[in-house]
Amino acid sequence: RELRRCFRVTVVDAKEYFEFTSGIMRGYCKPSHWDSLVFPYHEVLERQLGVGFIWGEVLSLDPSRRCVHIKTMFAEEEDVVPYDYV
């Protein structure tokens, strides 16, 4: 959260949501609690925190070119994303 003030932050994850796994049993016992255990990354990261989100998988890092090779979900080819810090 603090990094976004000084840097453009991007999160890459193969899941499109965050799940607070230690609270899952409570969600089964009290279904109304489910919304506080799971949230979509896009909604929270991009809209509320101003942090970028890529739904995909990091295939490799290329430190010499300072780029990340990412396979985004449902894409045939990988994307190459430049970075300053990992």
Tab-separated table of N, CA, C and O in Angstrom:
chain	number	residue	atom	x	y	z
A	1	ARG	N	0.824	-1.186	0.000
A	1	ARG	CA	0.000	0.000	0.000
A	1	ARG	C	0.870	1.253	0.000
A	1	ARG	O	0.593	2.204	-0.702
A	2	GLU	N	1.909	1.247	0.806
A	2	GLU	CA	2.781	2.423	0.889
A	2	GLU	C	3.612	2.613	-0.378
A	2	GLU	O	3.956	3.736	-0.721
A	3	LEU	N	3.958	1.533	-1.053
A	3	LEU	CA	4.793	1.627	-2.256
A	3	LEU	C	4.114	2.392	-3.380
A	3	LEU	O	4.769	3.034	-4.184
A	4	ARG	N	2.795	2.343	-3.448
A	4	ARG	CA	2.087	2.974	-4.560
A	4	ARG	C	2.243	4.486	-4.581
A	4	ARG	O	2.009	5.119	-5.595
A	5	ARG	N	2.653	5.075	-3.488
A	5	ARG	CA	2.851	6.527	-3.452
A	5	ARG	C	4.111	6.941	-4.194
A	5	ARG	O	4.202	8.040	-4.715
A	6	CYS	N	5.108	6.059	-4.231
A	6	CYS	CA	6.401	6.370	-4.858
A	6	CYS	C	6.645	5.585	-6.137
A	6	CYS	O	7.523	5.958	-6.912
A	7	PHE	N	5.905	4.503	-6.348
A	7	PHE	CA	6.142	3.621	-7.480
A	7	PHE	C	4.828	3.248	-8.147
A	7	PHE	O	3.766	3.323	-7.536
A	8	ARG	N	4.911	2.815	-9.397
A	8	ARG	CA	3.753	2.213	-10.064
A	8	ARG	C	3.842	0.720	-9.794
A	8	ARG	O	4.737	0.042	-10.294
A	9	VAL	N	2.950	0.198	-8.987
A	9	VAL	CA	2.992	-1.187	-8.514
A	9	VAL	C	2.024	-2.038	-9.338
A	9	VAL	O	0.900	-1.619	-9.605
A	10	THR	N	2.489	-3.233	-9.714
A	10	THR	CA	1.643	-4.184	-10.431
A	10	THR	C	1.763	-5.541	-9.754
A	10	THR	O	2.865	-6.011	-9.485
A	11	VAL	N	0.629	-6.176	-9.494
A	11	VAL	CA	0.577	-7.509	-8.898
A	11	VAL	C	0.214	-8.495	-10.007
A	11	VAL	O	-0.719	-8.247	-10.775
A	12	VAL	N	0.946	-9.612	-10.079
A	12	VAL	CA	0.644	-10.684	-11.028
A	12	VAL	C	0.271	-11.919	-10.213
A	12	VAL	O	1.014	-12.320	-9.319
A	13	ASP	N	-0.884	-12.494	-10.508
A	13	ASP	CA	-1.318	-13.694	-9.784
A	13	ASP	C	-2.131	-14.574	-10.720
A	13	ASP	O	-2.884	-14.072	-11.557
A	14	ALA	N	-1.990	-15.888	-10.568
A	14	ALA	CA	-2.727	-16.840	-11.386
A	14	ALA	C	-4.196	-16.942	-10.969
A	14	ALA	O	-5.006	-17.470	-11.714
A	15	LYS	N	-4.515	-16.454	-9.779
A	15	LYS	CA	-5.914	-16.403	-9.339
A	15	LYS	C	-6.414	-14.979	-9.521
A	15	LYS	O	-5.649	-14.034	-9.389
A	16	GLU	N	-7.688	-14.815	-9.780
A	16	GLU	CA	-8.240	-13.477	-9.932
A	16	GLU	C	-8.833	-12.939	-8.632
A	16	GLU	O	-9.425	-11.872	-8.601
A	17	TYR	N	-8.624	-13.665	-7.548
A	17	TYR	CA	-9.196	-13.254	-6.269
A	17	TYR	C	-8.226	-13.571	-5.135
A	17	TYR	O	-7.347	-14.412	-5.260
A	18	PHE	N	-8.404	-12.884	-4.019
A	18	PHE	CA	-7.669	-13.175	-2.788
A	18	PHE	C	-8.595	-13.951	-1.877
A	18	PHE	O	-9.782	-13.649	-1.772
A	19	GLU	N	-8.045	-14.943	-1.205
A	19	GLU	CA	-8.838	-15.769	-0.294
A	19	GLU	C	-8.116	-15.869	1.040
A	19	GLU	O	-6.972	-16.306	1.093
A	20	PHE	N	-8.765	-15.424	2.097
A	20	PHE	CA	-8.225	-15.530	3.444
A	20	PHE	C	-8.496	-16.949	3.923
A	20	PHE	O	-9.539	-17.246	4.507
A	21	THR	N	-7.548	-17.849	3.635
A	21	THR	CA	-7.798	-19.281	3.818
A	21	THR	C	-8.021	-19.706	5.258
A	21	THR	O	-8.768	-20.649	5.511
A	22	SER	N	-7.406	-19.026	6.203
A	22	SER	CA	-7.610	-19.468	7.590
A	22	SER	C	-9.023	-19.165	8.091
A	22	SER	O	-9.431	-19.690	9.121
A	23	GLY	N	-9.776	-18.366	7.377
A	23	GLY	CA	-11.146	-18.067	7.779
A	23	GLY	C	-12.203	-18.848	7.021
A	23	GLY	O	-13.398	-18.643	7.228
A	24	ILE	N	-11.802	-19.755	6.150
A	24	ILE	CA	-12.755	-20.484	5.311
A	24	ILE	C	-13.762	-21.287	6.128
A	24	ILE	O	-14.947	-21.315	5.804
A	25	MET	N	-13.319	-21.920	7.188
A	25	MET	CA	-14.257	-22.703	8.006
A	25	MET	C	-15.368	-21.825	8.574
A	25	MET	O	-16.516	-22.242	8.645
A	26	ARG	N	-15.009	-20.593	8.944
A	26	ARG	CA	-16.039	-19.688	9.447
A	26	ARG	C	-17.045	-19.363	8.352
A	26	ARG	O	-18.240	-19.221	8.600
A	27	GLY	N	-16.565	-19.253	7.123
A	27	GLY	CA	-17.457	-18.997	6.000
A	27	GLY	C	-18.446	-20.128	5.770
A	27	GLY	O	-19.588	-19.885	5.380
A	28	TYR	N	-18.017	-21.358	6.006
A	28	TYR	CA	-18.936	-22.491	5.873
A	28	TYR	C	-19.989	-22.481	6.976
A	28	TYR	O	-21.147	-22.816	6.749
A	29	CYS	N	-19.578	-22.100	8.181
A	29	CYS	CA	-20.517	-22.069	9.306
A	29	CYS	C	-21.436	-20.848	9.244
A	29	CYS	O	-22.582	-20.915	9.685
A	30	LYS	N	-20.903	-19.764	8.727
A	30	LYS	CA	-21.674	-18.518	8.658
A	30	LYS	C	-21.502	-17.929	7.253
A	30	LYS	O	-20.629	-17.105	7.012
A	31	PRO	N	-22.334	-18.367	6.294
A	31	PRO	CA	-22.189	-17.947	4.906
A	31	PRO	C	-22.212	-16.425	4.689
A	31	PRO	O	-21.596	-15.931	3.748
A	32	SER	N	-22.843	-15.693	5.567
A	32	SER	CA	-22.868	-14.232	5.414
A	32	SER	C	-21.478	-13.621	5.605
A	32	SER	O	-21.227	-12.484	5.197
A	33	HIS	N	-20.576	-14.360	6.199
A	33	HIS	CA	-19.210	-13.895	6.437
A	33	HIS	C	-18.306	-14.071	5.206
A	33	HIS	O	-17.199	-13.559	5.154
A	34	TRP	N	-18.798	-14.797	4.190
A	34	TRP	CA	-17.998	-15.139	3.017
A	34	TRP	C	-17.419	-13.911	2.304
A	34	TRP	O	-16.277	-13.926	1.861
A	35	ASP	N	-18.188	-12.843	2.188
A	35	ASP	CA	-17.726	-11.647	1.478
A	35	ASP	C	-16.508	-11.002	2.124
A	35	ASP	O	-15.746	-10.319	1.451
A	36	SER	N	-16.306	-11.210	3.400
A	36	SER	CA	-15.134	-10.634	4.057
A	36	SER	C	-13.911	-11.552	3.951
A	36	SER	O	-12.812	-11.157	4.320
A	37	LEU	N	-14.084	-12.769	3.415
A	37	LEU	CA	-12.986	-13.714	3.275
A	37	LEU	C	-12.397	-13.743	1.866
A	37	LEU	O	-11.255	-14.131	1.679
A	38	VAL	N	-13.182	-13.369	0.881
A	38	VAL	CA	-12.770	-13.448	-0.516
A	38	VAL	C	-13.090	-12.127	-1.204
A	38	VAL	O	-14.159	-11.563	-0.995
A	39	PHE	N	-12.120	-11.635	-1.995
A	39	PHE	CA	-12.411	-10.446	-2.798
A	39	PHE	C	-11.657	-10.522	-4.122
A	39	PHE	O	-10.557	-11.073	-4.188
A	40	PRO	N	-12.254	-9.988	-5.185
A	40	PRO	CA	-11.569	-9.982	-6.479
A	40	PRO	C	-10.443	-8.958	-6.479
A	40	PRO	O	-10.613	-7.825	-6.021
A	41	TYR	N	-9.260	-9.361	-6.956
A	41	TYR	CA	-8.114	-8.462	-6.998
A	41	TYR	C	-8.420	-7.191	-7.786
A	41	TYR	O	-8.075	-6.104	-7.367
A	42	HIS	N	-9.041	-7.355	-8.947
A	42	HIS	CA	-9.285	-6.203	-9.811
A	42	HIS	C	-10.045	-5.096	-9.075
A	42	HIS	O	-9.672	-3.934	-9.139
A	43	GLU	N	-11.071	-5.500	-8.384
A	43	GLU	CA	-11.910	-4.530	-7.665
A	43	GLU	C	-11.123	-3.763	-6.604
A	43	GLU	O	-11.171	-2.548	-6.532
A	44	VAL	N	-10.389	-4.477	-5.790
A	44	VAL	CA	-9.699	-3.848	-4.669
A	44	VAL	C	-8.384	-3.197	-5.097
A	44	VAL	O	-8.127	-2.040	-4.786
A	45	LEU	N	-7.545	-3.936	-5.808
A	45	LEU	CA	-6.234	-3.404	-6.163
A	45	LEU	C	-6.323	-2.215	-7.111
A	45	LEU	O	-5.737	-1.164	-6.862
A	46	GLU	N	-7.042	-2.374	-8.210
A	46	GLU	CA	-7.081	-1.313	-9.216
A	46	GLU	C	-8.021	-0.175	-8.857
A	46	GLU	O	-7.662	0.988	-8.979
A	47	ARG	N	-9.206	-0.498	-8.422
A	47	ARG	CA	-10.195	0.558	-8.182
A	47	ARG	C	-10.018	1.273	-6.847
A	47	ARG	O	-10.212	2.463	-6.752
A	48	GLN	N	-9.663	0.531	-5.810
A	48	GLN	CA	-9.575	1.147	-4.490
A	48	GLN	C	-8.157	1.579	-4.112
A	48	GLN	O	-7.984	2.596	-3.456
A	49	LEU	N	-7.151	0.799	-4.529
A	49	LEU	CA	-5.782	1.103	-4.110
A	49	LEU	C	-4.929	1.741	-5.206
A	49	LEU	O	-3.835	2.212	-4.941
A	50	GLY	N	-5.391	1.712	-6.444
A	50	GLY	CA	-4.613	2.281	-7.527
A	50	GLY	C	-3.389	1.459	-7.896
A	50	GLY	O	-2.407	1.982	-8.413
A	51	VAL	N	-3.449	0.153	-7.652
A	51	VAL	CA	-2.361	-0.774	-7.964
A	51	VAL	C	-2.787	-1.614	-9.161
A	51	VAL	O	-3.922	-2.076	-9.226
A	52	GLY	N	-1.888	-1.811	-10.133
A	52	GLY	CA	-2.216	-2.609	-11.306
A	52	GLY	C	-2.320	-4.090	-10.972
A	52	GLY	O	-1.691	-4.577	-10.034
A	53	PHE	N	-3.119	-4.791	-11.759
A	53	PHE	CA	-3.265	-6.233	-11.571
A	53	PHE	C	-3.236	-6.920	-12.923
A	53	PHE	O	-3.928	-6.508	-13.852
A	54	ILE	N	-2.414	-7.965	-13.038
A	54	ILE	CA	-2.377	-8.807	-14.226
A	54	ILE	C	-2.755	-10.213	-13.801
A	54	ILE	O	-2.099	-10.815	-12.952
A	55	TRP	N	-3.839	-10.718	-14.397
A	55	TRP	CA	-4.295	-12.069	-14.098
A	55	TRP	C	-3.504	-13.014	-15.001
A	55	TRP	O	-3.773	-13.138	-16.193
A	56	GLY	N	-2.490	-13.628	-14.427
A	56	GLY	CA	-1.640	-14.504	-15.213
A	56	GLY	C	-0.557	-15.129	-14.367
A	56	GLY	O	-0.606	-15.101	-13.142
A	57	GLU	N	0.432	-15.670	-15.057
A	57	GLU	CA	1.512	-16.402	-14.390
A	57	GLU	C	2.852	-15.879	-14.900
A	57	GLU	O	3.055	-15.721	-16.099
A	58	VAL	N	3.756	-15.599	-13.980
A	58	VAL	CA	5.099	-15.184	-14.357
A	58	VAL	C	5.851	-16.426	-14.822
A	58	VAL	O	6.007	-17.382	-14.074
A	59	LEU	N	6.307	-16.395	-16.066
A	59	LEU	CA	7.052	-17.520	-16.620
A	59	LEU	C	8.541	-17.393	-16.334
A	59	LEU	O	9.210	-18.384	-16.041
A	60	SER	N	9.059	-16.160	-16.438
A	60	SER	CA	10.483	-15.964	-16.183
A	60	SER	C	10.784	-14.486	-15.988
A	60	SER	O	10.020	-13.616	-16.402
A	61	LEU	N	11.902	-14.240	-15.332
A	61	LEU	CA	12.449	-12.894	-15.166
A	61	LEU	C	13.710	-12.803	-16.009
A	61	LEU	O	14.507	-13.738	-16.040
A	62	ASP	N	13.891	-11.688	-16.676
A	62	ASP	CA	15.102	-11.455	-17.454
A	62	ASP	C	15.807	-10.240	-16.855
A	62	ASP	O	15.548	-9.106	-17.261
A	63	PRO	N	16.689	-10.455	-15.867
A	63	PRO	CA	17.343	-9.335	-15.189
A	63	PRO	C	18.210	-8.482	-16.112
A	63	PRO	O	18.311	-7.278	-15.913
A	64	SER	N	18.815	-9.090	-17.123
A	64	SER	CA	19.667	-8.308	-18.020
A	64	SER	C	18.859	-7.313	-18.848
A	64	SER	O	19.322	-6.209	-19.129
A	65	ARG	N	17.634	-7.680	-19.230
A	65	ARG	CA	16.747	-6.779	-19.986
A	65	ARG	C	15.739	-6.077	-19.080
A	65	ARG	O	14.959	-5.261	-19.556
A	66	ARG	N	15.741	-6.443	-17.797
A	66	ARG	CA	14.813	-5.886	-16.805
A	66	ARG	C	13.356	-6.010	-17.264
A	66	ARG	O	12.606	-5.041	-17.321
A	67	CYS	N	12.978	-7.260	-17.569
A	67	CYS	CA	11.599	-7.511	-17.984
A	67	CYS	C	11.127	-8.857	-17.433
A	67	CYS	O	11.927	-9.718	-17.075
A	68	VAL	N	9.825	-8.991	-17.370
A	68	VAL	CA	9.168	-10.194	-16.872
A	68	VAL	C	8.363	-10.791	-18.014
A	68	VAL	O	7.653	-10.065	-18.724
A	69	HIS	N	8.452	-12.084	-18.197
A	69	HIS	CA	7.655	-12.788	-19.199
A	69	HIS	C	6.432	-13.360	-18.488
A	69	HIS	O	6.579	-14.141	-17.543
A	70	ILE	N	5.269	-12.944	-18.946
A	70	ILE	CA	4.008	-13.306	-18.285
A	70	ILE	C	3.068	-13.966	-19.278
A	70	ILE	O	2.893	-13.490	-20.393
A	71	LYS	N	2.455	-15.060	-18.850
A	71	LYS	CA	1.398	-15.713	-19.617
A	71	LYS	C	0.090	-15.291	-18.986
A	71	LYS	O	-0.259	-15.733	-17.900
A	72	THR	N	-0.612	-14.358	-19.640
A	72	THR	CA	-1.884	-13.909	-19.092
A	72	THR	C	-2.962	-14.955	-19.376
A	72	THR	O	-2.871	-15.722	-20.333
A	73	MET	N	-3.969	-14.981	-18.528
A	73	MET	CA	-5.044	-15.954	-18.679
A	73	MET	C	-5.733	-15.779	-20.027
A	73	MET	O	-5.961	-14.660	-20.465
A	74	PHE	N	-6.010	-16.880	-20.665
A	74	PHE	CA	-6.731	-16.955	-21.929
A	74	PHE	C	-5.965	-16.373	-23.112
A	74	PHE	O	-6.537	-16.196	-24.178
A	75	ALA	N	-4.678	-16.085	-22.948
A	75	ALA	CA	-3.872	-15.579	-24.061
A	75	ALA	C	-3.031	-16.721	-24.623
A	75	ALA	O	-2.591	-17.596	-23.894
A	76	GLU	N	-2.811	-16.696	-25.910
A	76	GLU	CA	-1.999	-17.711	-26.560
A	76	GLU	C	-0.508	-17.447	-26.367
A	76	GLU	O	0.273	-18.362	-26.190
A	77	GLU	N	-0.120	-16.174	-26.437
A	77	GLU	CA	1.288	-15.819	-26.366
A	77	GLU	C	1.586	-15.075	-25.072
A	77	GLU	O	0.712	-14.469	-24.467
A	78	GLU	N	2.845	-15.109	-24.692
A	78	GLU	CA	3.248	-14.431	-23.469
A	78	GLU	C	3.452	-12.943	-23.714
A	78	GLU	O	3.725	-12.512	-24.830
A	79	ASP	N	3.298	-12.167	-22.655
A	79	ASP	CA	3.558	-10.732	-22.679
A	79	ASP	C	4.904	-10.480	-22.021
A	79	ASP	O	5.306	-11.203	-21.111
A	80	VAL	N	5.567	-9.438	-22.471
A	80	VAL	CA	6.823	-9.026	-21.857
A	80	VAL	C	6.571	-7.668	-21.209
A	80	VAL	O	6.162	-6.719	-21.872
A	81	VAL	N	6.774	-7.609	-19.895
A	81	VAL	CA	6.496	-6.394	-19.127
A	81	VAL	C	7.799	-5.886	-18.518
A	81	VAL	O	8.469	-6.621	-17.792
A	82	PRO	N	8.161	-4.643	-18.788
A	82	PRO	CA	9.393	-4.095	-18.199
A	82	PRO	C	9.200	-3.793	-16.719
A	82	PRO	O	8.080	-3.573	-16.253
A	83	TYR	N	10.314	-3.774	-15.975
A	83	TYR	CA	10.242	-3.451	-14.561
A	83	TYR	C	11.495	-2.681	-14.137
A	83	TYR	O	12.532	-2.738	-14.800
A	84	ASP	N	11.386	-1.973	-13.041
A	84	ASP	CA	12.539	-1.325	-12.413
A	84	ASP	C	12.981	-2.105	-11.189
A	84	ASP	O	14.157	-2.262	-10.921
A	85	TYR	N	11.996	-2.577	-10.399
A	85	TYR	CA	12.263	-3.337	-9.186
A	85	TYR	C	11.333	-4.533	-9.152
A	85	TYR	O	10.185	-4.457	-9.567
A	86	VAL	N	11.825	-5.644	-8.602
A	86	VAL	CA	10.981	-6.847	-8.439
A	86	VAL	C	10.863	-7.121	-6.968
A	86	VAL	O	11.767	-7.015	-6.203
